[in-house]
Amino acid sequence: MRTTRKDWWQSVADRRDELLVKLYKAKAPYAELKRAVLAQEKDLIREARTRRERLHLQQITAKLIITEAYGEGAEWDEFGALLRRCERLGYADITHRIHVACLFVQSLPRFPVRARQAFAMLEEVEEMLKHIRKSHYLRREGMQGIAHSRAVAAAAGITPPN
């Protein structure tokens, strides 16, 4: 029986969730989690039929790994490489872009010399959100996330450069 792409994407989501639950329950360190997620990405890419599907898999994997790196308190050599990967691959959607920009600003206490770059990225996302109608939930939630990120940075004594 041939599955539809919708079914395949659902199986991708289910397998990714199963892997993460297994890794979280095992309290796997970040390096092991990253290795396992990248190995799974490789397997899923083999199943993908189009270039767009392969790219999307890489994008959602990059978002997951950068989120985990932030949670682990990764230093710039790791976090910066993941940030560059996200930028090189592009973003799956605007929420992905907002998420990465907010993580970058919230991580500034670990590498404050990157403040100009982080706030520029945040301002770019904010401009994108301003093109969405004010009543749309994405705009409201995105602006709340941006405000929270700025507050986290300000609490650490980091403000946007002039």
PDB file of C-alpha atoms in Angstrom, residues 76 79 83 87 100-124 149-150 152-154 156-162:
ATOM      1  CA  TRP A  76      29.580  30.604  20.571  1.00  0.00           C
ATOM      2  CA  PHE A  79      25.739  28.057  18.915  1.00  0.00           C
ATOM      3  CA  LEU A  83      22.908  29.784  13.802  1.00  0.00           C
ATOM      4  CA  GLU A  87      20.557  31.020   8.105  1.00  0.00           C
ATOM      5  CA  VAL A 100      15.788  31.485  16.294  1.00  0.00           C
ATOM      6  CA  ALA A 101      16.057  35.287  16.597  1.00  0.00           C
ATOM      7  CA  CYS A 102      14.609  35.206  20.122  1.00  0.00           C
ATOM      8  CA  LEU A 103      16.974  32.401  21.190  1.00  0.00           C
ATOM      9  CA  PHE A 104      19.908  34.391  19.826  1.00  0.00           C
ATOM     10  CA  VAL A 105      18.989  37.504  21.832  1.00  0.00           C
ATOM     11  CA  GLN A 106      18.258  35.483  24.971  1.00  0.00           C
ATOM     12  CA  SER A 107      21.652  33.795  24.707  1.00  0.00           C
ATOM     13  CA  LEU A 108      23.536  37.111  24.665  1.00  0.00           C
ATOM     14  CA  PRO A 109      24.618  36.890  28.326  1.00  0.00           C
ATOM     15  CA  ARG A 110      26.987  34.106  27.181  1.00  0.00           C
ATOM     16  CA  PHE A 111      28.414  36.116  24.267  1.00  0.00           C
ATOM     17  CA  PRO A 112      27.544  39.826  24.605  1.00  0.00           C
ATOM     18  CA  VAL A 113      29.921  40.833  21.800  1.00  0.00           C
ATOM     19  CA  ARG A 114      27.302  39.446  19.379  1.00  0.00           C
ATOM     20  CA  ALA A 115      24.642  41.915  20.543  1.00  0.00           C
ATOM     21  CA  ARG A 116      24.644  43.998  17.344  1.00  0.00           C
ATOM     22  CA  GLN A 117      24.107  40.904  15.186  1.00  0.00           C
ATOM     23  CA  ALA A 118      21.426  39.453  17.497  1.00  0.00           C
ATOM     24  CA  PHE A 119      19.406  42.649  17.781  1.00  0.00           C
ATOM     25  CA  ALA A 120      19.647  43.228  14.019  1.00  0.00           C
ATOM     26  CA  MET A 121      18.166  39.779  13.462  1.00  0.00           C
ATOM     27  CA  LEU A 122      15.415  40.495  15.996  1.00  0.00           C
ATOM     28  CA  GLU A 123      14.586  43.845  14.377  1.00  0.00           C
ATOM     29  CA  GLU A 124      14.400  42.195  10.952  1.00  0.00           C
ATOM     30  CA  SER A 149      13.622  38.267  24.538  1.00  0.00           C
ATOM     31  CA  ARG A 150      14.437  41.950  24.913  1.00  0.00           C
ATOM     32  CA  VAL A 152      15.733  38.752  29.165  1.00  0.00           C
ATOM     33  CA  ALA A 153      18.645  40.574  27.527  1.00  0.00           C
ATOM     34  CA  ALA A 154      17.900  43.791  29.456  1.00  0.00           C
ATOM     35  CA  ALA A 156      21.329  40.700  31.926  1.00  0.00           C
ATOM     36  CA  GLY A 157      22.366  44.301  31.268  1.00  0.00           C
ATOM     37  CA  ILE A 158      22.432  43.948  27.474  1.00  0.00           C
ATOM     38  CA  THR A 159      20.646  46.579  25.429  1.00  0.00           C
ATOM     39  CA  PRO A 160      20.411  47.073  21.674  1.00  0.00           C
ATOM     40  CA  PRO A 161      23.419  49.000  20.345  1.00  0.00           C
ATOM     41  CA  ASN A 162      22.715  52.425  18.891  1.00  0.00           C
TER      42      ASN A 162
END
